[in-house]
XYZ file of N, CA and C in Angstrom:
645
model
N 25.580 -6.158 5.039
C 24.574 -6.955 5.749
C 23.314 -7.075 4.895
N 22.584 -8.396 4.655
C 21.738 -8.665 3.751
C 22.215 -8.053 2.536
N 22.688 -7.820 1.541
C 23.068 -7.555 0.571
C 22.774 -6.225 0.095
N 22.749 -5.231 1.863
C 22.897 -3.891 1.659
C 24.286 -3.202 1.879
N 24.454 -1.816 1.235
C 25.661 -1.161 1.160
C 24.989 0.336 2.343
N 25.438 0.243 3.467
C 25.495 1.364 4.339
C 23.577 1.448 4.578
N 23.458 0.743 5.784
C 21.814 0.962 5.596
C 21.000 1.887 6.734
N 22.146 2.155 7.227
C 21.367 3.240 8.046
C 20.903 4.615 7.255
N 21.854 5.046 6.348
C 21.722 5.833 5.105
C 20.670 5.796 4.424
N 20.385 4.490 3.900
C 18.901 3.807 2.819
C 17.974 4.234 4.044
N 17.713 3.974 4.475
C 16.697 4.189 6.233
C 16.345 5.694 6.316
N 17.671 6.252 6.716
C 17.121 7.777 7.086
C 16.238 8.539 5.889
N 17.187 8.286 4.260
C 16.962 8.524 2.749
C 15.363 8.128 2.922
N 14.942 6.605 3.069
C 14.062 6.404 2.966
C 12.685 7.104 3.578
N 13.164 7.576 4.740
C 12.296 8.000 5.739
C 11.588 9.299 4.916
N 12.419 9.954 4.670
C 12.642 11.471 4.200
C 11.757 11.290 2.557
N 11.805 10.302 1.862
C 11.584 10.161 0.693
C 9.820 9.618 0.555
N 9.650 9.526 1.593
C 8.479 8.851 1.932
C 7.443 9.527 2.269
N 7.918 10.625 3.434
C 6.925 11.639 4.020
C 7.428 13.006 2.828
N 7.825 12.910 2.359
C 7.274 13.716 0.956
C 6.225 13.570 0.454
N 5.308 14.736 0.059
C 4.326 14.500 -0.284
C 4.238 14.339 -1.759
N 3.335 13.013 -2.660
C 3.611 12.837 -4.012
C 2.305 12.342 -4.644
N 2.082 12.291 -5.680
C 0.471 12.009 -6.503
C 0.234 10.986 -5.894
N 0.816 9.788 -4.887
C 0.499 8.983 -5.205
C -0.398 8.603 -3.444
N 0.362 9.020 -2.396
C -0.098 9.344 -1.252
C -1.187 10.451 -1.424
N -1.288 11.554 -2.225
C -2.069 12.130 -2.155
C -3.197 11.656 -2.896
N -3.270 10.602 -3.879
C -4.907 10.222 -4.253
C -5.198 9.269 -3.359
N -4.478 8.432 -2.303
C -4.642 7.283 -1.323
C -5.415 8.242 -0.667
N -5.318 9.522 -0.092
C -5.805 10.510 1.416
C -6.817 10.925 0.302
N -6.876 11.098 -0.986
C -8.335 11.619 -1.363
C -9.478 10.646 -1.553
N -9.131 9.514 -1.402
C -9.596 8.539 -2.243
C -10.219 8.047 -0.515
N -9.527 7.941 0.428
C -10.190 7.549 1.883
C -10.902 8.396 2.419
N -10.509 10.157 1.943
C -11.180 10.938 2.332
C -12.613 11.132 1.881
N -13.187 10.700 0.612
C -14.357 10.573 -0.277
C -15.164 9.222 -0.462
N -14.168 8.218 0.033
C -15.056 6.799 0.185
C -14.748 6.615 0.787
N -13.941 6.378 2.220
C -13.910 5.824 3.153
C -12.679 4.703 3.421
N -11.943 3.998 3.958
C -11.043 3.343 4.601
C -10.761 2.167 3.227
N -12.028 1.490 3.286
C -11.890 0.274 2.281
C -11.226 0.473 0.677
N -12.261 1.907 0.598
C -11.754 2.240 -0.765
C -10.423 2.902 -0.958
N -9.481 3.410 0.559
C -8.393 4.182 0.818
C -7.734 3.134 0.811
N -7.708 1.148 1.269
C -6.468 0.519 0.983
C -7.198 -0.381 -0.058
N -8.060 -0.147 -1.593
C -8.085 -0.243 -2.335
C -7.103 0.224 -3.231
N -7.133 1.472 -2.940
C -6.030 2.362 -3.855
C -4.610 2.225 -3.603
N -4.333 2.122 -1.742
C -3.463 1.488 -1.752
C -2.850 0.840 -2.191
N -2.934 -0.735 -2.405
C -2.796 -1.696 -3.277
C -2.517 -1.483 -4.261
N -2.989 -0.483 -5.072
C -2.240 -0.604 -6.189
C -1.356 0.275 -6.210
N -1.189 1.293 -5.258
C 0.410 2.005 -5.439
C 1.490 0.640 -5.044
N 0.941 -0.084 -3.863
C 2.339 -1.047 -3.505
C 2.476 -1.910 -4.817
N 1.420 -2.326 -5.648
C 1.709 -2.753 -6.575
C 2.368 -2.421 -7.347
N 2.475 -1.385 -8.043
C 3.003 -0.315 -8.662
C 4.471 0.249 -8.216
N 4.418 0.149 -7.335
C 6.254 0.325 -6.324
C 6.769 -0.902 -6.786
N 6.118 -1.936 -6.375
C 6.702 -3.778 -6.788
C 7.048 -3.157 -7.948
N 6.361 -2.856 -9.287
C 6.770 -2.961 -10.432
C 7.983 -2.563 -11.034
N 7.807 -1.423 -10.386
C 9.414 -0.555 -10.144
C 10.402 -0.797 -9.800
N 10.572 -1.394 -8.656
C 11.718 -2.185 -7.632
C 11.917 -3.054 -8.664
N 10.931 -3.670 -9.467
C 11.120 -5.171 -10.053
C 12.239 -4.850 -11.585
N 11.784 -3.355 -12.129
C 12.303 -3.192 -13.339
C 13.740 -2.754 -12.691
N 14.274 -2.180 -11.647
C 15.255 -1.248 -11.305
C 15.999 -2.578 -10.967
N 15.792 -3.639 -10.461
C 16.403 -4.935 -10.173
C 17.226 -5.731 -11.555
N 16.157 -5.403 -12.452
C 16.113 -6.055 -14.276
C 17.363 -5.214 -14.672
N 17.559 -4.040 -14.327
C 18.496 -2.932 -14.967
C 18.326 -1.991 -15.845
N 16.582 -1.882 -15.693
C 15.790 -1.238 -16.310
C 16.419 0.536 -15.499
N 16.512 0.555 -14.242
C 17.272 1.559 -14.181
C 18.213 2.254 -14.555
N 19.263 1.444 -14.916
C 20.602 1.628 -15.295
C 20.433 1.926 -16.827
N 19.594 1.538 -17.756
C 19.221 1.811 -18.954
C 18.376 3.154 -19.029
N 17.705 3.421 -18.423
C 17.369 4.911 -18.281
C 18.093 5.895 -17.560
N 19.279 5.396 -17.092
C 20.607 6.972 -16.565
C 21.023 6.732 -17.939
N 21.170 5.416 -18.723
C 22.361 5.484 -19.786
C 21.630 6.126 -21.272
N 20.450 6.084 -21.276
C 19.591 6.549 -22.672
C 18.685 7.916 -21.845
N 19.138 9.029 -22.461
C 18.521 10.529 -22.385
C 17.053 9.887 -23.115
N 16.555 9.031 -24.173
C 15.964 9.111 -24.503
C 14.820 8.659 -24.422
N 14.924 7.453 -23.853
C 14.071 6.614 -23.416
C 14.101 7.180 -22.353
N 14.522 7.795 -20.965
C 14.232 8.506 -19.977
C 13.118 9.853 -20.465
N 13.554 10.405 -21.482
C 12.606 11.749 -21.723
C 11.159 10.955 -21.974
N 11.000 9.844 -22.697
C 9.772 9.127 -22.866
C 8.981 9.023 -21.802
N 9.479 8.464 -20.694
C 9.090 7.907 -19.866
C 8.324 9.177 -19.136
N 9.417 9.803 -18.846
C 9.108 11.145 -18.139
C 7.817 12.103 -18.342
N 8.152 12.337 -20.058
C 7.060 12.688 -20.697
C 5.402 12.588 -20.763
N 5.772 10.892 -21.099
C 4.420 10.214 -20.479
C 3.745 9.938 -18.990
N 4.513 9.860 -18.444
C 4.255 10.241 -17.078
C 3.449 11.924 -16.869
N 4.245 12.553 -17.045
C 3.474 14.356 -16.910
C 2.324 14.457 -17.741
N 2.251 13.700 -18.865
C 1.158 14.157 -19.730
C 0.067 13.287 -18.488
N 0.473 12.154 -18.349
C -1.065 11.452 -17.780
C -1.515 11.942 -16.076
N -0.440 12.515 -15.292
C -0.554 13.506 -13.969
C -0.851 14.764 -14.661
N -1.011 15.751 -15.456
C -1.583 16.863 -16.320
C -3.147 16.073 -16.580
N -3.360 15.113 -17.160
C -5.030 14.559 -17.502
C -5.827 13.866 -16.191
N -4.943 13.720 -14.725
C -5.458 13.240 -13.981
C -5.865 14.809 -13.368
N -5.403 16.099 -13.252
C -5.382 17.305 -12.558
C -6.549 17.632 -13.361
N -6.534 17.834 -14.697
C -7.712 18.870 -15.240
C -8.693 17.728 -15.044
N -8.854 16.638 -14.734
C -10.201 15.671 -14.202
C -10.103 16.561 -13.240
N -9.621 16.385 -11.882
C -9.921 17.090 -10.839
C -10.284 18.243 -10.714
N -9.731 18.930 -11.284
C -10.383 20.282 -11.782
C -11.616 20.920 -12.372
N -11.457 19.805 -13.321
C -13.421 19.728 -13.870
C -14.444 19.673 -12.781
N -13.868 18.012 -11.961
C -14.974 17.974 -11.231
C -15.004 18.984 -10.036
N -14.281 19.515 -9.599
C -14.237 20.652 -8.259
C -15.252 21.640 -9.413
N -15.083 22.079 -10.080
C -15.507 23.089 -10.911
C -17.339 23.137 -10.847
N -17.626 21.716 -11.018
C -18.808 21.336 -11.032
C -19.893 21.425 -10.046
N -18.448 20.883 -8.449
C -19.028 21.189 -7.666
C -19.152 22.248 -7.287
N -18.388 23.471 -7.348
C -18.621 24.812 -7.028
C -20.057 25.472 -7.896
N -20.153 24.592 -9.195
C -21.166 25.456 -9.699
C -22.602 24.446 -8.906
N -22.959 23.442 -8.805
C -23.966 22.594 -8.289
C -23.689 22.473 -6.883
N -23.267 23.535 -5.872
C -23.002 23.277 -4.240
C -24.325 23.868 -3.734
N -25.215 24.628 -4.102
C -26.474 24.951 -3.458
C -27.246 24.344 -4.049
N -27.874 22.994 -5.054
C -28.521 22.234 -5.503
C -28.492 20.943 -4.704
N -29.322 20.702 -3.743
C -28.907 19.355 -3.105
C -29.385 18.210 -3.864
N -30.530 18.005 -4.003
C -31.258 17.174 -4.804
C -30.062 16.768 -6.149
N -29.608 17.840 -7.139
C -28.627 17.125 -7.886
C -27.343 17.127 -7.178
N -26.967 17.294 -6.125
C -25.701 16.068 -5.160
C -25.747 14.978 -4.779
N -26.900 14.425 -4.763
C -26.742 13.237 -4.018
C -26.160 12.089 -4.802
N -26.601 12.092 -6.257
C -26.119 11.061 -7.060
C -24.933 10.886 -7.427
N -24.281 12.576 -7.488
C -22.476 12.481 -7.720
C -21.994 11.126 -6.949
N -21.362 11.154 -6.142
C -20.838 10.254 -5.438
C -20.813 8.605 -6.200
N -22.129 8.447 -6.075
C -22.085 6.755 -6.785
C -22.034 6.594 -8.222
N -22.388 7.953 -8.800
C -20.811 7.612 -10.222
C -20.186 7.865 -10.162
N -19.140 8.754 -9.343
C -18.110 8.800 -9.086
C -17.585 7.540 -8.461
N -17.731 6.501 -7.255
C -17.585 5.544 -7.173
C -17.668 4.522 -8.311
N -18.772 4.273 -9.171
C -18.754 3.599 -10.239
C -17.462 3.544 -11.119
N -16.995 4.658 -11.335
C -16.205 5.250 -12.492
C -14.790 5.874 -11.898
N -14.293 5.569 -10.884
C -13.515 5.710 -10.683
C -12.621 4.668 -10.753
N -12.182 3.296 -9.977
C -11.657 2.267 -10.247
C -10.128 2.958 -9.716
N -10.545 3.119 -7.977
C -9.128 3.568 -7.395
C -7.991 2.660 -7.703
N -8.390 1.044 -7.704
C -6.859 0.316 -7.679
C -6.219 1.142 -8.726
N -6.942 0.604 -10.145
C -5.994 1.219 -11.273
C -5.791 2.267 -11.734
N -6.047 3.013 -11.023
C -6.119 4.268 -11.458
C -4.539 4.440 -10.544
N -4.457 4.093 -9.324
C -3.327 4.091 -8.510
C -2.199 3.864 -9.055
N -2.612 2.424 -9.210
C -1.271 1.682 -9.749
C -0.872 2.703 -11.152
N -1.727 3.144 -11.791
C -0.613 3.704 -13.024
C -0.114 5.152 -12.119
N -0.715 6.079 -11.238
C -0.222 6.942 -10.968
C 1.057 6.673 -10.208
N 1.319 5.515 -9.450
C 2.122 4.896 -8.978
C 3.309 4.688 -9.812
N 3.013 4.430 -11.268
C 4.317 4.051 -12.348
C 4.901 5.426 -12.802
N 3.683 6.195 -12.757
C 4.466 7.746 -13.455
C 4.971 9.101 -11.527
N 4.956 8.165 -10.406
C 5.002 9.103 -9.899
C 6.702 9.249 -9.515
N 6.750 10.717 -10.008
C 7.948 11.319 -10.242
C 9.224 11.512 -9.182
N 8.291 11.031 -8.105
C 9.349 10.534 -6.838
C 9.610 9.191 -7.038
N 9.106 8.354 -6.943
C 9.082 7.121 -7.179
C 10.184 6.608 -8.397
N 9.982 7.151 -9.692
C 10.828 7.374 -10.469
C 12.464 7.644 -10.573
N 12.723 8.909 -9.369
C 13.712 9.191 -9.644
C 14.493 8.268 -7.733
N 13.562 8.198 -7.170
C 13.959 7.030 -6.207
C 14.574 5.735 -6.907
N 13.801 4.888 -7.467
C 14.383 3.573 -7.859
C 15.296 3.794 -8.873
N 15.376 5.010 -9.675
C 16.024 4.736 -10.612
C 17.655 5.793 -10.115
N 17.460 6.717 -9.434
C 19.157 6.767 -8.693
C 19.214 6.825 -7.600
N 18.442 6.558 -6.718
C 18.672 5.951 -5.349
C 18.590 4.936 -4.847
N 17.303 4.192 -4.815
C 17.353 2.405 -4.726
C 18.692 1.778 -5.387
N 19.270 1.821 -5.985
C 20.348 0.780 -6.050
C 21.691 1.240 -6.052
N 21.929 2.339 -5.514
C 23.115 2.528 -4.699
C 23.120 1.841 -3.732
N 22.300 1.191 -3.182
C 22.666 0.612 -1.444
C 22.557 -0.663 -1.474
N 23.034 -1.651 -3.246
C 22.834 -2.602 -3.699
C 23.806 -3.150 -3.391
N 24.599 -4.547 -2.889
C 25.981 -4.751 -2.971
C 26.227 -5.678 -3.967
N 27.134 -5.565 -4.816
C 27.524 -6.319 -5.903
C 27.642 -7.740 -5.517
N 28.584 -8.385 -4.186
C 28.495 -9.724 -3.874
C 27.156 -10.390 -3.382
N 26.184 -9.481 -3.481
C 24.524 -10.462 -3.222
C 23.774 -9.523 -3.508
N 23.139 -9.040 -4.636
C 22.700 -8.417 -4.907
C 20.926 -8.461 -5.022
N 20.628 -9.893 -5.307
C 19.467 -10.788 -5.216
C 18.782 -10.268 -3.421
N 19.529 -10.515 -2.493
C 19.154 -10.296 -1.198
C 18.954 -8.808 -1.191
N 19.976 -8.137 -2.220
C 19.674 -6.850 -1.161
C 18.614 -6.137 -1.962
N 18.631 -6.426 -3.147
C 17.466 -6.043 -3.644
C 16.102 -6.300 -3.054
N 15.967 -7.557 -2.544
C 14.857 -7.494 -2.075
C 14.585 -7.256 -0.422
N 15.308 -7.375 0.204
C 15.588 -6.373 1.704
C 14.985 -5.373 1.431
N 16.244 -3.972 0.164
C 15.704 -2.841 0.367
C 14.417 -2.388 -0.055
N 13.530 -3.567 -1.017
C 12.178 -3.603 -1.435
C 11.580 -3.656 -0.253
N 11.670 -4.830 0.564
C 10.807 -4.797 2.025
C 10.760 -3.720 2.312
N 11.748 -2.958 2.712
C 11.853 -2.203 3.618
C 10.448 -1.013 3.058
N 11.230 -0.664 1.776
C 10.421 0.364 1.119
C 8.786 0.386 1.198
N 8.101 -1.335 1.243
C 7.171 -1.066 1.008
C 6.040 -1.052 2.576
N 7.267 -1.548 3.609
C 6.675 -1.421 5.225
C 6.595 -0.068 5.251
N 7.402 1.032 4.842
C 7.364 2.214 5.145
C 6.532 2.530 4.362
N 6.173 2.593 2.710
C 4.749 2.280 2.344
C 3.819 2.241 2.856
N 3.571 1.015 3.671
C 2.112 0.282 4.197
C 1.551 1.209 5.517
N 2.880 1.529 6.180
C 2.599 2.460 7.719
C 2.375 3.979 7.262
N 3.098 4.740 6.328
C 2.522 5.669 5.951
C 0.786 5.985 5.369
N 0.656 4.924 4.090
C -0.360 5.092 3.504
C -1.566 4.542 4.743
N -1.297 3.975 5.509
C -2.420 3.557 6.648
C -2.889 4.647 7.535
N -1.267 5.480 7.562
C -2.399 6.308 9.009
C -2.810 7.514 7.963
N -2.421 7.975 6.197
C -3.416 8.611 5.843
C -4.863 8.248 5.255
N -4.812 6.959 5.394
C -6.398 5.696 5.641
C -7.457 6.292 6.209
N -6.137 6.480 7.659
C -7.401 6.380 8.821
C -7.347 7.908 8.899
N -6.713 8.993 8.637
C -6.788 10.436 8.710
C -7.424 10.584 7.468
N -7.710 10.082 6.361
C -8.402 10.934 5.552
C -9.977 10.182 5.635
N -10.279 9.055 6.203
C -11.923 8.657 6.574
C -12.306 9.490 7.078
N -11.973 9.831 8.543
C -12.153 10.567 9.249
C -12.650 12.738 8.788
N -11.982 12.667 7.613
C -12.476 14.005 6.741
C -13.403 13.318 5.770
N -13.905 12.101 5.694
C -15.128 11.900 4.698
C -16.522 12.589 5.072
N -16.591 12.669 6.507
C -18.041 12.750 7.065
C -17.955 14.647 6.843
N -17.345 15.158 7.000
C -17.579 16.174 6.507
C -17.106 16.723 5.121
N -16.785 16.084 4.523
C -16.540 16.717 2.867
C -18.186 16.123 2.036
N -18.956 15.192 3.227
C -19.763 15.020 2.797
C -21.182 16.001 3.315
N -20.923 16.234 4.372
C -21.645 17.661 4.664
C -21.634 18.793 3.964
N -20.295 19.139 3.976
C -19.913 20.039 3.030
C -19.301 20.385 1.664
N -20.075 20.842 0.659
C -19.611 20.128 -0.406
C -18.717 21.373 -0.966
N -18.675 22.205 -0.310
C -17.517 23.297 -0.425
C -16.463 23.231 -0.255
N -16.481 22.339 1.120
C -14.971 22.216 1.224
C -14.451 20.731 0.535
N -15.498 19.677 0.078
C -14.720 18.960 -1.009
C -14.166 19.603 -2.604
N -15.269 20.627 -2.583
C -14.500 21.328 -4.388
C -13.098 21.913 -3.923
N -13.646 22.624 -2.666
C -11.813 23.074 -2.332
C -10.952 22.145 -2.259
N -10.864 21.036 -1.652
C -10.011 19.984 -1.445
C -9.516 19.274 -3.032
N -10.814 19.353 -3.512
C -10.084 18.691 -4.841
C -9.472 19.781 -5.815
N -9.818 21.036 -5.656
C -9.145 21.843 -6.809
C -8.017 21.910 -6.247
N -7.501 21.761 -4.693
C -5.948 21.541 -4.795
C -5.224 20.662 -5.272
N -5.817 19.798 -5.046
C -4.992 18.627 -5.241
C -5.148 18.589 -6.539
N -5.817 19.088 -7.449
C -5.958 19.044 -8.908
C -4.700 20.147 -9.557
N -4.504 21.203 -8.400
C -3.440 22.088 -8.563
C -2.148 21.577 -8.252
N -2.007 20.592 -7.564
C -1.217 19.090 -7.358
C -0.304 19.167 -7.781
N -1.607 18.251 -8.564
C -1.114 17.005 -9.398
C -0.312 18.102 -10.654
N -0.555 19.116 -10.894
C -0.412 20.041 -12.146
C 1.141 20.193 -11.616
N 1.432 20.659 -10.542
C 2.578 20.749 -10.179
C 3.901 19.673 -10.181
N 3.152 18.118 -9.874
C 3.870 16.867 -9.919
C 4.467 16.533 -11.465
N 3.454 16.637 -12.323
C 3.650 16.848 -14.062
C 4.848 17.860 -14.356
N 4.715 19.044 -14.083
C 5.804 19.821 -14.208
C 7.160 19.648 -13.376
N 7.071 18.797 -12.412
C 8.421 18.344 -11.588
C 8.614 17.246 -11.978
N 8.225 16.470 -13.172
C 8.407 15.000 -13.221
C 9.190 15.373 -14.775
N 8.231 15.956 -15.543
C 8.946 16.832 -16.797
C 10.189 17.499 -16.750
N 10.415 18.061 -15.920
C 11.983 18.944 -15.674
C 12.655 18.039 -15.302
N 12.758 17.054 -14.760
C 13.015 15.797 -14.093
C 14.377 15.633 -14.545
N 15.722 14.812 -14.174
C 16.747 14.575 -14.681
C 17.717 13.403 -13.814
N 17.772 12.520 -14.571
C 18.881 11.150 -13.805
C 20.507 11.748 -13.455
């Protein structure tokens, strides 16, 4: 049906693959949690972008060329962990900073709007989006098992829909759940260094599961 193979399967898979937690949902909930809603489906956007890109190469057979080359898979992989490893020790720095400047108010106030300046959630998304290591090993051996050879055009892009509604409804209600922790990470600037040195401890973890990684 639509040019899927067994889709209640892709569905449940999907469900499960989704509410996993991964770099890429987790800078959407940091990113709403520290600026607010607008800047949370800023970032958005560019993970769905970034999923498109994926779906789009795994469609090309860009998948099937990375189960068949160890090598060009280790590349990929590689580069991926190195740039989730340089997105963590950012986070890390800056939690660091804030733990040392959390009883200085006068120099807090300005963090924020270079940090806004200099952040540039879309793209910053969208590439964490290309190296994120779920995402990765989703399109490239799971998305197209549930491809059917006699229409493959349809089902490719079915099981894209699907992927990126479950996308859009996930990353929304952590939109509206991580605004809702802006007003106090902005009170408290303790519990934003805490919040970000985890997630800086993360992302360190996503690098090393994307690196061990295997088709």
């Amino acid at each position: 049906m639509f040019g899927v193979i067994d889709l209640p399967t892709y569905l449940a898979g999907l469900v499960l693959i989704v509410l996993l937690p991964g770099p890429n949902s987790l800078y959407v909930l940091s990113v709403a949690a520290r600026r607010g809603t607008r800047a949370g489906y800023t970032a958005a956007a560019g993970v769905w972008c970034g999923d498109t890109v994926l779906m789009t190469l795994s469609a090309a057979g860009v998948a099937s060329l990375l189960q068949a080359n160890a090598v060009l898979f280790g590349i990929v992989k590689y580069a991926g962990a190195g740039y989730l490893t340089w997105l963590a020790f950012g986070m890390l720095r800056a939690a660091w900073a804030m733990w040392r400047s959390r009883k200085e108010r006068a120099a807090m106030e300005p963090a924020p709007v270079a940090e806004a300046a200099e952040e540039r959630p879309y793209r910053r998304a969208f590439v964490v989006s290309l190296f994120n290591p779920k995402a990765i090993l989703f399109f490239v051996a799971f998305f197209v098992q549930f491809v059917s050879e006699s229409n493959p055009v349809v089902g490719f892009l079915t099981l894209g829909v699907l992927a990126q509604l479950a996308s859009v409804l996930y990353l929304s209600a952590l939109i509206f759940g991580g605004s809702r922790l802006a007003a106090a990470f902005r009170r408290r600037r303790t519990l934003s260094a805490g919040a970000t040195s985890a997630a800086g401890v993360l992302f360190l973890g996503f690098a090393v599961k994307l690196s061990l990684a295997s088709v």
